[in-house]
Amino acid sequence: MTSFPLSISTILLLLLVSCSPSKEFEDPLLQNPEVKEIILLKDKRDSKGLIPYFLSEDLQAREQAALAFGSIQDTLALNSLYTMIEEKEPIAQAAAFAIGQTGQLSSVDPLQRILERSMQEETRFEMYDAIGKCGEIDINYFLASSYN
């Protein structure tokens, strides 16, 4: 009779140990304190709080701040995002995504100007996608005929 409760407690202990989170599956982004703060600001939909991270020395934080802004879909930081689309590829991609999420017609010209430079295919795709989201039907016809 004593072996029965012992086996149940052993099973429960094994389940508890096997269900606890493992360090090897943690997201490395969450090790970055700035990224953690950006996630909190995004969850609060705090556009003004995200803007200072656009100037962070940490490129990962800058990219995540732009992506967070895209999630919020606020036009408050469009000028900053226009500047960011001229930066290194991951930041330019995140900024293009964020600009596209706003759907602002005024964003088409800055996006089209930056498309004229050489960039990675993923970045070009984000630019075209953003233009498509921001532009009217004539812009979308242009995109369909010019994207290669």
PDB file of C-alpha atoms in Angstrom:
ATOM      1  CA  MET A   1       0.000   0.000   0.000  1.00  0.00           C
ATOM      2  CA  THR A   2       2.830   2.408   0.679  1.00  0.00           C
ATOM      3  CA  SER A   3       4.324   1.769  -2.732  1.00  0.00           C
ATOM      4  CA  PHE A   4       1.206   3.111  -4.488  1.00  0.00           C
ATOM      5  CA  PRO A   5       1.411   6.678  -3.042  1.00  0.00           C
ATOM      6  CA  LEU A   6       5.130   6.624  -3.598  1.00  0.00           C
ATOM      7  CA  SER A   7       4.727   5.852  -7.288  1.00  0.00           C
ATOM      8  CA  ILE A   8       2.137   8.622  -7.730  1.00  0.00           C
ATOM      9  CA  SER A   9       4.428  11.145  -6.072  1.00  0.00           C
ATOM     10  CA  THR A  10       7.299   9.908  -8.232  1.00  0.00           C
ATOM     11  CA  ILE A  11       5.188  10.374 -11.361  1.00  0.00           C
ATOM     12  CA  LEU A  12       4.126  13.848 -10.246  1.00  0.00           C
ATOM     13  CA  LEU A  13       7.734  14.780  -9.574  1.00  0.00           C
ATOM     14  CA  LEU A  14       8.797  13.556 -13.016  1.00  0.00           C
ATOM     15  CA  LEU A  15       5.971  15.522 -14.653  1.00  0.00           C
ATOM     16  CA  LEU A  16       6.929  18.638 -12.746  1.00  0.00           C
ATOM     17  CA  VAL A  17      10.576  18.346 -13.749  1.00  0.00           C
ATOM     18  CA  SER A  18       9.794  17.577 -17.388  1.00  0.00           C
ATOM     19  CA  CYS A  19       7.360  20.509 -17.680  1.00  0.00           C
ATOM     20  CA  SER A  20       9.674  23.135 -16.244  1.00  0.00           C
ATOM     21  CA  PRO A  21      11.166  25.501 -18.836  1.00  0.00           C
ATOM     22  CA  SER A  22      14.613  24.696 -20.115  1.00  0.00           C
ATOM     23  CA  LYS A  23      17.282  27.381 -20.484  1.00  0.00           C
ATOM     24  CA  GLU A  24      18.205  26.063 -23.926  1.00  0.00           C
ATOM     25  CA  PHE A  25      14.793  27.078 -25.327  1.00  0.00           C
ATOM     26  CA  GLU A  26      14.837  30.664 -24.081  1.00  0.00           C
ATOM     27  CA  ASP A  27      14.718  33.359 -26.726  1.00  0.00           C
ATOM     28  CA  PRO A  28      18.112  35.115 -26.873  1.00  0.00           C
ATOM     29  CA  LEU A  29      16.328  38.402 -27.626  1.00  0.00           C
ATOM     30  CA  LEU A  30      14.800  38.287 -24.166  1.00  0.00           C
ATOM     31  CA  GLN A  31      18.267  38.358 -22.639  1.00  0.00           C
ATOM     32  CA  ASN A  32      18.569  41.945 -23.858  1.00  0.00           C
ATOM     33  CA  PRO A  33      17.114  44.355 -21.246  1.00  0.00           C
ATOM     34  CA  GLU A  34      16.322  46.986 -23.893  1.00  0.00           C
ATOM     35  CA  VAL A  35      14.344  44.459 -25.923  1.00  0.00           C
ATOM     36  CA  LYS A  36      12.421  43.438 -22.799  1.00  0.00           C
ATOM     37  CA  GLU A  37      11.501  47.085 -22.224  1.00  0.00           C
ATOM     38  CA  ILE A  38      10.476  47.471 -25.880  1.00  0.00           C
ATOM     39  CA  ILE A  39       8.150  44.480 -25.554  1.00  0.00           C
ATOM     40  CA  LEU A  40       6.533  46.028 -22.474  1.00  0.00           C
ATOM     41  CA  LEU A  41       6.110  49.364 -24.269  1.00  0.00           C
ATOM     42  CA  LYS A  42       4.574  47.605 -27.271  1.00  0.00           C
ATOM     43  CA  ASP A  43       2.136  45.769 -25.015  1.00  0.00           C
ATOM     44  CA  LYS A  44       1.155  49.111 -23.456  1.00  0.00           C
ATOM     45  CA  ARG A  45       0.914  50.637 -26.976  1.00  0.00           C
ATOM     46  CA  ASP A  46       3.255  53.389 -25.783  1.00  0.00           C
ATOM     47  CA  SER A  47       4.393  55.002 -29.041  1.00  0.00           C
ATOM     48  CA  LYS A  48       6.233  57.865 -27.364  1.00  0.00           C
ATOM     49  CA  GLY A  49       8.140  55.465 -25.135  1.00  0.00           C
ATOM     50  CA  LEU A  50       9.383  53.480 -28.147  1.00  0.00           C
ATOM     51  CA  ILE A  51      10.811  56.432 -30.084  1.00  0.00           C
ATOM     52  CA  PRO A  52      14.012  56.827 -27.990  1.00  0.00           C
ATOM     53  CA  TYR A  53      14.942  53.233 -28.864  1.00  0.00           C
ATOM     54  CA  PHE A  54      15.194  54.225 -32.533  1.00  0.00           C
ATOM     55  CA  LEU A  55      18.501  55.887 -31.584  1.00  0.00           C
ATOM     56  CA  SER A  56      19.841  53.073 -29.410  1.00  0.00           C
ATOM     57  CA  GLU A  57      23.435  51.934 -29.900  1.00  0.00           C
ATOM     58  CA  ASP A  58      22.089  48.363 -29.833  1.00  0.00           C
ATOM     59  CA  LEU A  59      21.036  47.422 -33.379  1.00  0.00           C
ATOM     60  CA  GLN A  60      18.831  44.631 -32.068  1.00  0.00           C
ATOM     61  CA  ALA A  61      16.911  47.114 -29.915  1.00  0.00           C
ATOM     62  CA  ARG A  62      16.501  49.501 -32.840  1.00  0.00           C
ATOM     63  CA  GLU A  63      15.132  46.749 -35.056  1.00  0.00           C
ATOM     64  CA  GLN A  64      12.747  45.537 -32.355  1.00  0.00           C
ATOM     65  CA  ALA A  65      11.561  49.090 -31.666  1.00  0.00           C
ATOM     66  CA  ALA A  66      10.649  49.542 -35.336  1.00  0.00           C
ATOM     67  CA  LEU A  67       8.835  46.196 -35.400  1.00  0.00           C
ATOM     68  CA  ALA A  68       6.981  47.149 -32.214  1.00  0.00           C
ATOM     69  CA  PHE A  69       5.942  50.422 -33.811  1.00  0.00           C
ATOM     70  CA  GLY A  70       4.574  48.478 -36.761  1.00  0.00           C
ATOM     71  CA  SER A  71       2.502  46.457 -34.343  1.00  0.00           C
ATOM     72  CA  ILE A  72       1.047  49.636 -32.835  1.00  0.00           C
ATOM     73  CA  GLN A  73       0.380  51.120 -36.313  1.00  0.00           C
ATOM     74  CA  ASP A  74       0.912  54.691 -35.182  1.00  0.00           C
ATOM     75  CA  THR A  75       2.025  57.489 -37.540  1.00  0.00           C
ATOM     76  CA  LEU A  76       3.804  59.419 -34.770  1.00  0.00           C
ATOM     77  CA  ALA A  77       7.284  58.247 -35.774  1.00  0.00           C
ATOM     78  CA  LEU A  78       7.038  58.148 -39.562  1.00  0.00           C
ATOM     79  CA  ASN A  79       9.871  60.663 -40.065  1.00  0.00           C
ATOM     80  CA  SER A  80      12.173  58.600 -37.844  1.00  0.00           C
ATOM     81  CA  LEU A  81      11.171  55.443 -39.682  1.00  0.00           C
ATOM     82  CA  TYR A  82      11.927  57.096 -43.040  1.00  0.00           C
ATOM     83  CA  THR A  83      15.457  57.685 -41.775  1.00  0.00           C
ATOM     84  CA  MET A  84      15.733  54.097 -40.552  1.00  0.00           C
ATOM     85  CA  ILE A  85      14.904  52.624 -43.983  1.00  0.00           C
ATOM     86  CA  GLU A  86      18.243  53.987 -45.151  1.00  0.00           C
ATOM     87  CA  GLU A  87      20.208  52.008 -42.547  1.00  0.00           C
ATOM     88  CA  LYS A  88      21.552  48.454 -42.391  1.00  0.00           C
ATOM     89  CA  GLU A  89      19.346  45.735 -43.818  1.00  0.00           C
ATOM     90  CA  PRO A  90      17.618  44.317 -40.706  1.00  0.00           C
ATOM     91  CA  ILE A  91      16.757  47.795 -39.471  1.00  0.00           C
ATOM     92  CA  ALA A  92      15.637  48.916 -42.942  1.00  0.00           C
ATOM     93  CA  GLN A  93      13.395  45.851 -43.223  1.00  0.00           C
ATOM     94  CA  ALA A  94      11.817  46.478 -39.814  1.00  0.00           C
ATOM     95  CA  ALA A  95      11.300  50.168 -40.605  1.00  0.00           C
ATOM     96  CA  ALA A  96       9.707  49.360 -43.979  1.00  0.00           C
ATOM     97  CA  PHE A  97       7.395  46.892 -42.263  1.00  0.00           C
ATOM     98  CA  ALA A  98       6.399  49.505 -39.664  1.00  0.00           C
ATOM     99  CA  ILE A  99       5.794  52.158 -42.343  1.00  0.00           C
ATOM    100  CA  GLY A 100       3.639  49.745 -44.313  1.00  0.00           C
ATOM    101  CA  GLN A 101       1.564  48.967 -41.248  1.00  0.00           C
ATOM    102  CA  THR A 102       0.523  52.629 -40.986  1.00  0.00           C
ATOM    103  CA  GLY A 103      -0.945  52.613 -44.490  1.00  0.00           C
ATOM    104  CA  GLN A 104      -0.148  56.311 -44.994  1.00  0.00           C
ATOM    105  CA  LEU A 105      -0.256  57.483 -48.617  1.00  0.00           C
ATOM    106  CA  SER A 106       2.433  60.080 -47.807  1.00  0.00           C
ATOM    107  CA  SER A 107       4.881  57.206 -47.190  1.00  0.00           C
ATOM    108  CA  VAL A 108       4.931  56.044 -50.804  1.00  0.00           C
ATOM    109  CA  ASP A 109       7.460  58.658 -52.038  1.00  0.00           C
ATOM    110  CA  PRO A 110      10.096  58.040 -49.323  1.00  0.00           C
ATOM    111  CA  LEU A 111       9.776  54.294 -49.873  1.00  0.00           C
ATOM    112  CA  GLN A 112      10.078  54.584 -53.647  1.00  0.00           C
ATOM    113  CA  ARG A 113      13.178  56.802 -53.344  1.00  0.00           C
ATOM    114  CA  ILE A 114      14.963  54.249 -51.187  1.00  0.00           C
ATOM    115  CA  LEU A 115      14.079  51.431 -53.603  1.00  0.00           C
ATOM    116  CA  GLU A 116      16.431  52.987 -56.144  1.00  0.00           C
ATOM    117  CA  ARG A 117      19.482  51.874 -54.183  1.00  0.00           C
ATOM    118  CA  SER A 118      20.923  48.384 -54.139  1.00  0.00           C
ATOM    119  CA  MET A 119      19.700  46.208 -51.275  1.00  0.00           C
ATOM    120  CA  GLN A 120      19.004  42.638 -50.266  1.00  0.00           C
ATOM    121  CA  GLU A 121      15.997  40.891 -51.756  1.00  0.00           C
ATOM    122  CA  GLU A 122      14.283  40.645 -48.351  1.00  0.00           C
ATOM    123  CA  THR A 123      14.568  44.403 -47.917  1.00  0.00           C
ATOM    124  CA  ARG A 124      13.270  45.090 -51.421  1.00  0.00           C
ATOM    125  CA  PHE A 125      10.311  42.822 -50.668  1.00  0.00           C
ATOM    126  CA  GLU A 126       9.513  44.733 -47.453  1.00  0.00           C
ATOM    127  CA  MET A 127       9.737  48.027 -49.366  1.00  0.00           C
ATOM    128  CA  TYR A 128       7.391  46.823 -52.104  1.00  0.00           C
ATOM    129  CA  ASP A 129       5.030  45.382 -49.513  1.00  0.00           C
ATOM    130  CA  ALA A 130       4.986  48.678 -47.586  1.00  0.00           C
ATOM    131  CA  ILE A 131       4.355  50.678 -50.762  1.00  0.00           C
ATOM    132  CA  GLY A 132       1.504  48.342 -51.622  1.00  0.00           C
ATOM    133  CA  LYS A 133      -0.076  48.873 -48.207  1.00  0.00           C
ATOM    134  CA  CYS A 134       0.335  52.660 -48.347  1.00  0.00           C
ATOM    135  CA  GLY A 135      -0.420  53.335 -51.990  1.00  0.00           C
ATOM    136  CA  GLU A 136      -3.591  53.670 -53.962  1.00  0.00           C
ATOM    137  CA  ILE A 137      -4.612  51.439 -56.844  1.00  0.00           C
ATOM    138  CA  ASP A 138      -2.357  53.131 -59.428  1.00  0.00           C
ATOM    139  CA  ILE A 139       0.676  52.523 -57.192  1.00  0.00           C
ATOM    140  CA  ASN A 140      -0.292  48.874 -56.866  1.00  0.00           C
ATOM    141  CA  TYR A 141      -0.497  48.534 -60.655  1.00  0.00           C
ATOM    142  CA  PHE A 142       2.985  50.032 -60.870  1.00  0.00           C
ATOM    143  CA  LEU A 143       4.237  47.559 -58.267  1.00  0.00           C
ATOM    144  CA  ALA A 144       2.730  44.592 -60.041  1.00  0.00           C
ATOM    145  CA  SER A 145       4.383  45.572 -63.300  1.00  0.00           C
ATOM    146  CA  SER A 146       7.803  46.527 -61.905  1.00  0.00           C
ATOM    147  CA  TYR A 147       8.560  43.970 -59.188  1.00  0.00           C
ATOM    148  CA  ASN A 148      11.049  41.363 -60.371  1.00  0.00           C
TER     149      ASN A 148
END
